[in-house]
Coordinates of C-alpha atoms in Angstrom, one line a residue:
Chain A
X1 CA -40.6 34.6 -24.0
X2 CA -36.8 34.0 -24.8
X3 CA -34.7 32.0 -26.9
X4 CA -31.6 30.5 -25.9
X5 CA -28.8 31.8 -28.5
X6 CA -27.7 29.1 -31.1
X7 CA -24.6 28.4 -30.2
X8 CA -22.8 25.7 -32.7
X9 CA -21.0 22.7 -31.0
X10 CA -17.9 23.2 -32.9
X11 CA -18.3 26.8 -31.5
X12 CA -19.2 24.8 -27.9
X13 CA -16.2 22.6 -27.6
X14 CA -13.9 25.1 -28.8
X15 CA -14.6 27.5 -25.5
X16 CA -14.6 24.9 -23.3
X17 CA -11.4 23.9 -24.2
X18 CA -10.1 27.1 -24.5
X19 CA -11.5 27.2 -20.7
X20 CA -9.9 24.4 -19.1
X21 CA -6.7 25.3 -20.9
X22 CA -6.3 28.6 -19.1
X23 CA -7.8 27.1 -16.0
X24 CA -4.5 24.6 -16.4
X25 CA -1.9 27.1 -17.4
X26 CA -2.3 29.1 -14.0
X27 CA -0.8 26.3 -12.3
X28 CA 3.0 25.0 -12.2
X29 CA 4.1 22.3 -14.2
X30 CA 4.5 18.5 -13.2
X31 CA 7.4 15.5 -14.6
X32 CA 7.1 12.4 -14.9
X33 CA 10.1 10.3 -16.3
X34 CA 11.5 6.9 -16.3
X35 CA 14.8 6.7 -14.5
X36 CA 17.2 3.3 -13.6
X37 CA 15.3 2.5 -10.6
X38 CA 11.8 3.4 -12.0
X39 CA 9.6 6.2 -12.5
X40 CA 10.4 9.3 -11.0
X41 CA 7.5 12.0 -10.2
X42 CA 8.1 16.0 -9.7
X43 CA 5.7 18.7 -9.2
X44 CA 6.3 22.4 -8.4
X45 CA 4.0 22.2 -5.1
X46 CA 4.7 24.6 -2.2
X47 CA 2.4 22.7 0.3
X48 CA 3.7 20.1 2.4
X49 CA 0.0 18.5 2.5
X50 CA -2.0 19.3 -0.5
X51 CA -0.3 16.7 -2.9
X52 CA -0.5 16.7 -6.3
X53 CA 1.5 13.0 -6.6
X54 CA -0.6 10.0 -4.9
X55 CA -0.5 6.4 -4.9
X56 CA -3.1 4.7 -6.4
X57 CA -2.1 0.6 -6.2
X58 CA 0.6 -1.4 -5.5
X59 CA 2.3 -0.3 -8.6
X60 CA -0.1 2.7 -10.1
X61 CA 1.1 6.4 -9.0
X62 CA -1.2 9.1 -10.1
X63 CA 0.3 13.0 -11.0
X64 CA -2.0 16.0 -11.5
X65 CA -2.1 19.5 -12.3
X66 CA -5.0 22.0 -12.7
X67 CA -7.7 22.7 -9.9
X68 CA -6.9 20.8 -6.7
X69 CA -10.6 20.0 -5.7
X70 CA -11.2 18.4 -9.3
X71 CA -8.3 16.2 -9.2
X72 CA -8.5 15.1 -5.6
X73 CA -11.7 13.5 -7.0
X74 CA -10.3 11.7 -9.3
X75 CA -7.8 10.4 -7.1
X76 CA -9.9 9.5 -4.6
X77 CA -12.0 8.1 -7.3
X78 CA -9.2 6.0 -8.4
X79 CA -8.2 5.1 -5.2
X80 CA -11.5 2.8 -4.5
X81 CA -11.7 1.6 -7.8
X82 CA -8.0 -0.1 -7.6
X83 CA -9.3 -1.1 -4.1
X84 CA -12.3 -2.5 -4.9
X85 CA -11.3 -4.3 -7.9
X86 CA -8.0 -5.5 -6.1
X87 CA -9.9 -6.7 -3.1
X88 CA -12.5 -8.5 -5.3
X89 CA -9.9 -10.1 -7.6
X90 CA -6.4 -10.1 -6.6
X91 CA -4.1 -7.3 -6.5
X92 CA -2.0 -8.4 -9.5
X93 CA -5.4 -7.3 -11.7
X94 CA -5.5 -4.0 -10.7
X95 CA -3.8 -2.2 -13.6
X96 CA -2.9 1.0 -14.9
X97 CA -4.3 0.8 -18.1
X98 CA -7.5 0.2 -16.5
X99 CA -7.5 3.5 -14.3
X100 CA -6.8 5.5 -17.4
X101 CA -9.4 3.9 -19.2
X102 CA -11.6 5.1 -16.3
X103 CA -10.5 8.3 -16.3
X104 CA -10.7 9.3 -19.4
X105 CA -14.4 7.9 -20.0
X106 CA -14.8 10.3 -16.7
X107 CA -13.2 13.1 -17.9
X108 CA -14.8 12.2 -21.7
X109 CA -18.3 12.4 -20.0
X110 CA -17.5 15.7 -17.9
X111 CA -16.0 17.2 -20.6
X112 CA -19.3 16.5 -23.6
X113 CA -22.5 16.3 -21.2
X114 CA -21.8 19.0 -18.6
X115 CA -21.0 23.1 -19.1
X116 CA -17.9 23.7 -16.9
X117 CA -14.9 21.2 -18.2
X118 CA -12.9 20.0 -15.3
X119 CA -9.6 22.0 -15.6
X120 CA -7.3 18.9 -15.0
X121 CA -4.3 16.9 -16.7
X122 CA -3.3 13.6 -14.9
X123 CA -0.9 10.9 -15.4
X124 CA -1.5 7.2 -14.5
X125 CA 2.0 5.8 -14.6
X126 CA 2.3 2.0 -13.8
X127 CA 6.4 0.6 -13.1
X128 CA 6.8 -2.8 -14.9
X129 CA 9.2 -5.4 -14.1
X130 CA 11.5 -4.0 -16.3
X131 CA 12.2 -0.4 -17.9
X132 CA 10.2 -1.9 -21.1
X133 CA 6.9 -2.6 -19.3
X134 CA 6.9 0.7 -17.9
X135 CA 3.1 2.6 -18.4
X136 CA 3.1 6.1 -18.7
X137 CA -0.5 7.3 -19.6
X138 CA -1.4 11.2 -20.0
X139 CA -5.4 12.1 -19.9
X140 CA -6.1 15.4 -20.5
X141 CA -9.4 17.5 -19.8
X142 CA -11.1 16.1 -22.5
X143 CA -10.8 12.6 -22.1
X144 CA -8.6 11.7 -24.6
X145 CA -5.2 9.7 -23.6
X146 CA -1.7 9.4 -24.6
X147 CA 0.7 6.7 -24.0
X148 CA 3.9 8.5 -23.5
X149 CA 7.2 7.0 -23.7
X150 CA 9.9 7.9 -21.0
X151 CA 9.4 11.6 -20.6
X152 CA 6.1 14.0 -20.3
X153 CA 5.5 17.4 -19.0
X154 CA 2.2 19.3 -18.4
X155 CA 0.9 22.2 -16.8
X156 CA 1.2 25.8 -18.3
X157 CA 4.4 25.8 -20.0
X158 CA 4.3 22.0 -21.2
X159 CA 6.0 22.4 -24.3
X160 CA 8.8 24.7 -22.7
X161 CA 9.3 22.3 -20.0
X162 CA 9.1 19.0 -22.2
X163 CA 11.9 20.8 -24.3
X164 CA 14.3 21.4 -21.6
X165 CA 13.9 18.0 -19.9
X166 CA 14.7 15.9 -23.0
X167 CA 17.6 18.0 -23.7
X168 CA 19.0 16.0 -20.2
X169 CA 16.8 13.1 -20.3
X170 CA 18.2 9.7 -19.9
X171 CA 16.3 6.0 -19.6
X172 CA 19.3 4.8 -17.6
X173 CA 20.4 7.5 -15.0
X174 CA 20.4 7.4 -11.3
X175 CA 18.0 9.0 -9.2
X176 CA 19.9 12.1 -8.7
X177 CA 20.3 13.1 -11.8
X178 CA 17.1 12.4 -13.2
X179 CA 15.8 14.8 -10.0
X180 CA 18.5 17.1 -11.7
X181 CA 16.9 17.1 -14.9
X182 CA 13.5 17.6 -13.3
X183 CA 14.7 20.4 -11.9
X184 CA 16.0 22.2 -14.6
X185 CA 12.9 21.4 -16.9
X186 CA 10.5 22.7 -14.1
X187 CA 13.0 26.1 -13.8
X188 CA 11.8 26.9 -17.0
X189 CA 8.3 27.7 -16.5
X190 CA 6.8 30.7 -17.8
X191 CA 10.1 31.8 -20.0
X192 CA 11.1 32.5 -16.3
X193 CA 14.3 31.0 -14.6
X194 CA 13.6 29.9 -11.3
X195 CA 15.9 28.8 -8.8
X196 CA 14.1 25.7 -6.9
X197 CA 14.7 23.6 -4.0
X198 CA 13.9 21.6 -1.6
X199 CA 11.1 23.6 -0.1
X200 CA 8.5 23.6 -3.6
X201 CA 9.2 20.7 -4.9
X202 CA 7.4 17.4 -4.1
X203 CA 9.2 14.5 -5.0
X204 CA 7.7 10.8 -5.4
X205 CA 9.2 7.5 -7.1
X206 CA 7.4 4.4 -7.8
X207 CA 10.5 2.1 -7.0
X208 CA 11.0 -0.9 -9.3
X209 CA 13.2 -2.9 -6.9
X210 CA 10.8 -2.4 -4.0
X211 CA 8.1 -5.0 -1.9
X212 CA 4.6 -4.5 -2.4
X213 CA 4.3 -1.0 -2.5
X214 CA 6.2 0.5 -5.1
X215 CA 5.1 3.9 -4.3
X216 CA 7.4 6.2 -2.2
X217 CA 7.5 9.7 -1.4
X218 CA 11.3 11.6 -1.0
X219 CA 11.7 14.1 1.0
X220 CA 13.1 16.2 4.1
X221 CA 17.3 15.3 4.8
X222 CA 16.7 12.1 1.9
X223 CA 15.6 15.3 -0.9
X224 CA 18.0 17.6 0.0
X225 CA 20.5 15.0 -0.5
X226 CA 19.3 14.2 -3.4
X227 CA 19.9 17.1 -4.7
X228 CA 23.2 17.8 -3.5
X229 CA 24.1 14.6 -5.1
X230 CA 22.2 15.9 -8.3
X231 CA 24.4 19.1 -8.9
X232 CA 27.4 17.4 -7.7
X233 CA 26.5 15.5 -11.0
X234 CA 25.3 17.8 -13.3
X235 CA 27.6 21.1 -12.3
X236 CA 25.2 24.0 -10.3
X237 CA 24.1 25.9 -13.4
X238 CA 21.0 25.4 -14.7
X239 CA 22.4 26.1 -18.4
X240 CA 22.5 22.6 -20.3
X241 CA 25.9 24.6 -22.4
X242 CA 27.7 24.0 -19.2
X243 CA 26.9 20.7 -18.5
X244 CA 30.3 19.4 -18.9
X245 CA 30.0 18.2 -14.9
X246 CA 33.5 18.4 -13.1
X247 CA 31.6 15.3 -11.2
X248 CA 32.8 12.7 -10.4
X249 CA 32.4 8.8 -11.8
X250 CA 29.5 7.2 -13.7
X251 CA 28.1 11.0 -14.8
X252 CA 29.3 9.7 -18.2
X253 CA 25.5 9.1 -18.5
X254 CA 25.0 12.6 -19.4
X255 CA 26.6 12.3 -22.7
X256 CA 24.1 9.6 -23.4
X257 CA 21.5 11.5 -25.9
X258 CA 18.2 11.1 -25.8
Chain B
X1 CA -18.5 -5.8 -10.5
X2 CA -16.1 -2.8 -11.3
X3 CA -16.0 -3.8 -14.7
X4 CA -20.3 -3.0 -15.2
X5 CA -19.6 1.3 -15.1
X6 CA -22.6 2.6 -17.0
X7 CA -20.0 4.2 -20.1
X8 CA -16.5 3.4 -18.3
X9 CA -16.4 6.1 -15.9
X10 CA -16.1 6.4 -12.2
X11 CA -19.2 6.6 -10.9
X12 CA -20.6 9.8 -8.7
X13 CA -20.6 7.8 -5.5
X14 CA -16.8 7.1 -5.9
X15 CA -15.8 10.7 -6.1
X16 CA -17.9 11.6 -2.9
X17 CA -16.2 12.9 0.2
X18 CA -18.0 9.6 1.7
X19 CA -16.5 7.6 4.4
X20 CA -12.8 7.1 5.1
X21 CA -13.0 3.5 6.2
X22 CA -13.3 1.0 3.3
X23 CA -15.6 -1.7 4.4
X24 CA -18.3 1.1 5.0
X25 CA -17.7 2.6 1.2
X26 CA -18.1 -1.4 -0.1
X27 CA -21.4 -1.8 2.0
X28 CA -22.8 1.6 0.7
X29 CA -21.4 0.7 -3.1
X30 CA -21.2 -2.7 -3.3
X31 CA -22.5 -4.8 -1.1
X32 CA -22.3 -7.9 -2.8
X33 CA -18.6 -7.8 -2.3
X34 CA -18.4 -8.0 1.5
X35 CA -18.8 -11.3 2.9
X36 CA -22.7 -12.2 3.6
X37 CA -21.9 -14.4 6.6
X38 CA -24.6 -13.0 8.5
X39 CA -27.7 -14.6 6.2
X40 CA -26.4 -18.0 7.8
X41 CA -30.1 -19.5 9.5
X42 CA -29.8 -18.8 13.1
X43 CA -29.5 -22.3 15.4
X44 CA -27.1 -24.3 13.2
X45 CA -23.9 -25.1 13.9
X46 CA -21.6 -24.5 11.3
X47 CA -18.5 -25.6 12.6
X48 CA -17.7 -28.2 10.1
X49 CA -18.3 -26.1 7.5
X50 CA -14.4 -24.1 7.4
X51 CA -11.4 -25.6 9.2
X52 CA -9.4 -23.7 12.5
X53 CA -6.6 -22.4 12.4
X54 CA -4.4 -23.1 16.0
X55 CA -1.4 -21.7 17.4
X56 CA -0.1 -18.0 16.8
X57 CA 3.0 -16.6 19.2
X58 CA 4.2 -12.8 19.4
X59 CA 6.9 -11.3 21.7
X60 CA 8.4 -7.8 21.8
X61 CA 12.4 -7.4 21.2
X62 CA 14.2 -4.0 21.9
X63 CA 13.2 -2.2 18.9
X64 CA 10.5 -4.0 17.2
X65 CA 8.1 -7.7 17.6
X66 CA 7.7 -10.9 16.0
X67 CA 4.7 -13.2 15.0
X68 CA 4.7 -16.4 14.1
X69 CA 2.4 -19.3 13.7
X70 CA 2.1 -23.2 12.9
X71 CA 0.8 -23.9 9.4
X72 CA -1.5 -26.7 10.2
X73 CA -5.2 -26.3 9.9
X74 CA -7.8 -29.1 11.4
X75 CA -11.1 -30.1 10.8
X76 CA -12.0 -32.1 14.1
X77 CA -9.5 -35.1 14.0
X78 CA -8.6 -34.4 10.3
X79 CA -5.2 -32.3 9.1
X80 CA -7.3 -30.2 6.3
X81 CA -4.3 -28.4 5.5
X82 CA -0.6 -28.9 6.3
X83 CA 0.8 -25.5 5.0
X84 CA -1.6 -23.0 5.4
X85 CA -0.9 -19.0 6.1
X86 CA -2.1 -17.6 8.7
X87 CA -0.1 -14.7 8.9
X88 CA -0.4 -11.7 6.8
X89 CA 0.8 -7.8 6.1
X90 CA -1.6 -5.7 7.8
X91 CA 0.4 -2.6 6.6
X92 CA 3.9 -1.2 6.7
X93 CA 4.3 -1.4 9.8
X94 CA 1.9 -3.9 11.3
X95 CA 1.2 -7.6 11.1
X96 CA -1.7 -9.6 11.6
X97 CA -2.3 -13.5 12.5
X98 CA -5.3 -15.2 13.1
X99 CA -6.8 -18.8 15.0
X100 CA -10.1 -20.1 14.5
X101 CA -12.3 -20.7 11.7
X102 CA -9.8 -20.6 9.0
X103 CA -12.6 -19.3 5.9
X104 CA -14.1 -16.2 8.2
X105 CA -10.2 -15.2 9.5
X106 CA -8.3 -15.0 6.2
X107 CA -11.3 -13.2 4.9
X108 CA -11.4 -10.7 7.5
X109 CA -7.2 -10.4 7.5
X110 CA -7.9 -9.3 4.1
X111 CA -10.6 -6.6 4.5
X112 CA -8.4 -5.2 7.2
X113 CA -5.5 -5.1 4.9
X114 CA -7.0 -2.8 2.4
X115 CA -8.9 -0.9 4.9
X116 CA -5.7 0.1 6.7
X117 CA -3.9 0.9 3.2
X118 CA -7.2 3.0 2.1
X119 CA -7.0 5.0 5.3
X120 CA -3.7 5.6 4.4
X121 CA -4.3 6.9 0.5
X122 CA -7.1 8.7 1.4
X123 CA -5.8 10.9 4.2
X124 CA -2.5 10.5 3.0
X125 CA -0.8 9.4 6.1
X126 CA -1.6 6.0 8.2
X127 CA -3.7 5.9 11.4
X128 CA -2.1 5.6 14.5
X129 CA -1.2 2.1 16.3
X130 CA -4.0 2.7 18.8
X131 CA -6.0 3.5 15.7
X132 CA -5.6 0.5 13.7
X133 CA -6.2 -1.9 16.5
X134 CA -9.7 0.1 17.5
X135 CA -10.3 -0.9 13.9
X136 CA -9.5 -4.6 14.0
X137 CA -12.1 -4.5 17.1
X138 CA -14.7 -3.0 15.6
X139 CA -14.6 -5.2 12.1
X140 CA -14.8 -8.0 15.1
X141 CA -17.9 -7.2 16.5
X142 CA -19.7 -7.4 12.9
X143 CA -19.1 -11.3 13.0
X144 CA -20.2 -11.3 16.6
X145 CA -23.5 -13.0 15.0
X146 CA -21.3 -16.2 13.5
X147 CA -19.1 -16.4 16.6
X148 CA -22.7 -17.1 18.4
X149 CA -23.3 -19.9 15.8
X150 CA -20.0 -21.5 16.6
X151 CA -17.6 -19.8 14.1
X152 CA -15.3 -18.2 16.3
X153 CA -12.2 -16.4 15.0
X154 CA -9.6 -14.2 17.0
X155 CA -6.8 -11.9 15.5
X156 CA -3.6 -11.1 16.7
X157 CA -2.1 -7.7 16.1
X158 CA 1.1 -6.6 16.3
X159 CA 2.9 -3.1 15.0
X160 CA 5.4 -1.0 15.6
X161 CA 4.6 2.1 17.2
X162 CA 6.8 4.9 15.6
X163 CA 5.9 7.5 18.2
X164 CA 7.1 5.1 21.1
X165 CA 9.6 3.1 19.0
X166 CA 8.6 0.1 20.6
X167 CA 6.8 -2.9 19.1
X168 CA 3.1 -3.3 20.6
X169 CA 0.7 -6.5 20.7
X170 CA -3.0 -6.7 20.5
X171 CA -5.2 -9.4 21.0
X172 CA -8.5 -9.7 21.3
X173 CA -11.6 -11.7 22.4
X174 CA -14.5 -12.8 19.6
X175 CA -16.8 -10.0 20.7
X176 CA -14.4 -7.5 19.7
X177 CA -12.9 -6.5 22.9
X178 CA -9.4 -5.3 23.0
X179 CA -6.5 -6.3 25.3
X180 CA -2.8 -4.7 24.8
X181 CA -0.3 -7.3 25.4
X182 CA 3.0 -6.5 27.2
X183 CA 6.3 -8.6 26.1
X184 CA 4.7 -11.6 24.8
X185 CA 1.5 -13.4 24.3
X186 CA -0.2 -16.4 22.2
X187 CA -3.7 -17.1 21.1
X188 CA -5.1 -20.7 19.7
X189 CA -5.4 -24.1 20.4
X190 CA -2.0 -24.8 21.4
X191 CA -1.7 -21.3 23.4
X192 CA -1.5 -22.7 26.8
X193 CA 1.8 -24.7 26.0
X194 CA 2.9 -21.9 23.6
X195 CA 2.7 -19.4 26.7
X196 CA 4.4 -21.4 29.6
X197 CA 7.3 -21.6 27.0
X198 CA 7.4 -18.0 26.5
X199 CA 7.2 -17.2 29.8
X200 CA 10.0 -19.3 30.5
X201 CA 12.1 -17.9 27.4
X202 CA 11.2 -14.6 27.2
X203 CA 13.8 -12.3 28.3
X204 CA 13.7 -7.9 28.1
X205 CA 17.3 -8.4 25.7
X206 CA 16.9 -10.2 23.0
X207 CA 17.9 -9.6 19.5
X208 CA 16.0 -10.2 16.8
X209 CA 17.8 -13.8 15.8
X210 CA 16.7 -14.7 19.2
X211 CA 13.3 -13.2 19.6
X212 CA 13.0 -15.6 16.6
X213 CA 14.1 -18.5 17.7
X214 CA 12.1 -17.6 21.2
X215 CA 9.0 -17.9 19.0
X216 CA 10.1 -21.2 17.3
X217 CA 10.4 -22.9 20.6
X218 CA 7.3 -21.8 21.8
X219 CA 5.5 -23.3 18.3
X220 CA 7.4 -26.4 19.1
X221 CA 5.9 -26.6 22.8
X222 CA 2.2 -26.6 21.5
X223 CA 3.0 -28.9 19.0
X224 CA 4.5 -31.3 21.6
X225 CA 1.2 -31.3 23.4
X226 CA -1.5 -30.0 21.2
X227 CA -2.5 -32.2 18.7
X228 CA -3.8 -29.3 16.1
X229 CA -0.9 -27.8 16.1
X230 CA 1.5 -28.5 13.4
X231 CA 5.1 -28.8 14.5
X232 CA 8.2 -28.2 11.9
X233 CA 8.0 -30.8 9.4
X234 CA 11.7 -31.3 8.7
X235 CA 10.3 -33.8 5.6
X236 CA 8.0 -31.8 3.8
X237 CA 10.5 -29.0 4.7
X238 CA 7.0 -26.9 6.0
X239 CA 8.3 -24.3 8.7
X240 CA 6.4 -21.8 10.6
X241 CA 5.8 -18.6 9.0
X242 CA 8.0 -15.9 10.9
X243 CA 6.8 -11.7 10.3
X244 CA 9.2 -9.3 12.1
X245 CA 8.4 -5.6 12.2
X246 CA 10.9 -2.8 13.5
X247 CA 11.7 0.5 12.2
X248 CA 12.2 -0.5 9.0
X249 CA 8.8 -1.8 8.4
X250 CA 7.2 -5.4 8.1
X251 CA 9.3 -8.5 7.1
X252 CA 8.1 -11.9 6.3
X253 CA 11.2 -14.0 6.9
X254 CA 12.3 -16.3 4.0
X255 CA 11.8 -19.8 4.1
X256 CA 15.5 -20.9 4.3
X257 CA 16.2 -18.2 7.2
X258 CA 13.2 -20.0 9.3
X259 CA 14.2 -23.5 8.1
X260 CA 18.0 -22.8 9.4
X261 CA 16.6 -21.7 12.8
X262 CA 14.0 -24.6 13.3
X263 CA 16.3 -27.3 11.6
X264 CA 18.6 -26.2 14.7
X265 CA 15.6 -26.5 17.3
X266 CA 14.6 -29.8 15.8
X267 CA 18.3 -30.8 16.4
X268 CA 18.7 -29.6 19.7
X269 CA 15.4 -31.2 21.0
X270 CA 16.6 -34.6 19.4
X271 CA 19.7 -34.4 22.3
X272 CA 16.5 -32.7 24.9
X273 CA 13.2 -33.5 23.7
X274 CA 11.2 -31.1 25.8
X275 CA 13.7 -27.8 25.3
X276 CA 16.0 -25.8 27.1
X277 CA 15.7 -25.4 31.1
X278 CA 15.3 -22.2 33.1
X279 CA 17.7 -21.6 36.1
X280 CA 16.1 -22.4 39.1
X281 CA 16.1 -19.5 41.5

């Protein structure tokens, strides 16, 4: 007859988070940050189907990274709960502080009862009717959320990525620069400098201004204008030294400090 | 119902595969959430019981279609309701009106709302025009059952077809059988008068402004002659509701752009009370 090895649960925990962090890390990095319009998603994503930005409601986007058959569970998971719950109350109810309370009692439960943790970070972002009412809520592997303000990163190189997008963040810039900044916080992934364009990045807004749906996805001729625009802007190197833009007009916003 | 998760989370059955459409996922998850019309005893008549809704138009335009409808809802002789909407978003690019009993129509507007936006999340692009109007017929034929007992309700689709970039019309009979409708079309009470105007009106090169105004004219028709259909209400300032769709997606019309085009009607009927004449031959 055998014994199972005692293994403590501090000793438990500790490997499964150590698991689903290195399950995470192999993938590319996601943004998500607040720009004049809205919120503005990016992901490093080289397939044209396989999204890793979704809606969820009228005014709930969801952003993931990690394993794609995990999170497209949750989203699909999130997508009939905001259904449901819209279509049996109204569709102003349907919040996003709700989903990520869902989420992270889902990922909570995975994460304590079963022996694989899902190797998943999302965001549940809800745009407000004004820049202030904004949601941005991150829920990592274990269940536990953050309400970020403005700016947040994740993926393998988080903090390197977080650190190079605040150094151009801004509240109040335009679309095309706050792609811009994206941009050059996702080129910094892995200590590596990447040159990225059109073709692995998907792009997503949740637009203030807009009807109904606020949820839009940019891409095609309308991306790769964007972001022309953006290094019209912002000057074509990636180096924030050099950010002095030659641009033209209201680029004064990248003074701004953040 | 949402709110009762055993510990907050999603439960397993929301993370399935499972079906696409959303009505079947509701039946299979929560059932107490989709209408329970059907446990109505068999051999009553019900009719009194939710008030019809009467005259919707739709006509095709180069480019796109319009709907529109009288807001008057009627409960045999009675006015139940002198602003009611029966016309609603049925996605991006596709509208949908209903005319009979009022309580089962808006109902089943609204399950096809979020079935045709679920479709979409889920697979992450929209079904086809073709697609969403199969749809529509099939949720019809699960309320085949009430329409026996008297409580008989017909949509009206209309979308724009991105692949043909043309605007389309679909209507459809209460058993759930469904008819594609070329240039024009009208379903309720007042239908008969709305669809000798159109015919009369309709032409292959309208604009938009007067694909609208077509529509207006036609209301006014079945109003003239059909007593449950509401005609504008220059008083009350209640005006038809007016959804055009085109290539840039659905649009209800605001109030004051449909009050300046009806006001105008109402005028020009006060100098010609039954309209504008074709040219004979």
């Amino acid at each position: 007859m055998t014994m199972p090895f005692y293994v403590s649960p501090e000793q438990s925990m500790k490997d499964k988070a150590d698991y689903a962090r290195k399950g995470i890390a192999r993938g590319r990095s996601a943004v998500v940050l607040q720009y004049d319009g809205g919120i503005l998603f990016v992901a490093d994503n080289m397939s044209r189907t396989l999204h890793k930005i979704s809606e969820l409601y009228d005014r709930v986007a969801f952003a993931a990274v990690g394993r794609y058959n995990e999170f497209e569970n949750l989203r699909l998971g999130g997508v009939r709960y905001a259904d449901s719950h819209g279509y049996a109350y109204d569709r102003r109810d349907v919040t996003g502080r709700m989903l990520a309370n869902a989420y992270a009692q889902t990922l909570g439960t995975v994460f304590s009862e079963s022996n694989k943790p899902w190797e998943v970070e999302i965001v549940v972002a809800e745009v407000g009717e004004d820049a202030d009412s904004d949601q941005i809520y991150r829920i990592t592997f274990d269940g536990s959320v953050v309400d970020e303000k403005g700016l947040l990163a994740m993926g393998g190189s988080a903090d390197a990525v977080t650190t190079a997008l605040k150094e151009r963040f801004d509240r109040d810039a335009p679309l095309s620069e706050a792609l811009s900044a994206a941009m050059h916080a996702l080129a910094h992934e892995n200590g590596e400098r990447r040159e990225l364009d059109a073709a692995n990045l998907e792009v997503a807004v949740l637009e203030r201004a807009r009807e109904h749906r606020k949820f839009r996805r940019i891409q095609g001729a309308r991306l790769t204008r964007l972001i022309e625009q953006g290094r019209g802007a912002s000057g074509p190197s990636s180096s924030a030294a050099s950010g002095a833009a030659e641009g033209s007009g209201d680029s004064g916003a990248e003074d701004a400090d953040s | 119902m949402s709110q009762a998760f055993e510990g907050g989370r999603l439960p397993a059955m929301y993370m399935n595969p499972g079906p696409a459409s959303f009505t079947e996922f509701l039946s299979a998850v929560h059932p107490d959430l989709l209408p329970r019309w059907q446990d109505l005893p068999h051999g009553t008549d019900g009719r009194s019981l939710t008030p019809e809704a009467t005259t919707i138009v739709a006509l095709t335009f180069p480019g796109g279609v319009v709907l529109a409808g009288d807001r008057r809802a009627t409960s045999g002789t009675t006015i139940a309701n002198r602003d009611m909407e029966k016309l609603f978003r049925a996605d991006e690019f596709s509208a949908v009106a209903i005319a009979g009993a009022a309580g089962i129509g808006i109902e089943l507007a609204r399950l096809y709302q979020v079935e045709l936006e679920h479709y979409e999340k889920r697979e992450g692009r929209p079904l086809s025009l073709e697609g969403k109007a199969n749809r529509l017929a099939n949720m019809l034929r699960g309320n085949l059952g009430l329409a026996m007992q008297g409580f008989v309700v017909v949509p009206l689709l209309v979308g724009y077809d991105e692949g043909r970039e043309v605007g389309r019309i679909f209507s459809y009979d209460p058993v759930g059988g469904r008819y594609e409708e070329h240039r024009y079309h009208s379903i309720g009470s007042g239908s008969v008068y709305a669809r000798g105007s159109l015919k009369k009106l309709f032409t292959e090169d309208l604009d938009e402004r007067q694909a609208v105004t077509v529509a207006v004219q036609a209301l006014y028709d079945a109003a003239d002659d059909d007593s449950a259909t509401g005609g504008p209400d220059v008083h009350r300032k209640i005006y038809p509701l007016v959804d055009v769709v085109t290539d840039d997606g659905y649009r209800r019309l605001a109030a004051d752009e449909v009050a300046a085009v009806a006001e105008a009607v109402v005028t020009e009927r006060s100098e010609r009370p039954d309209g504008p004449t074709a040219p004979i031959g």
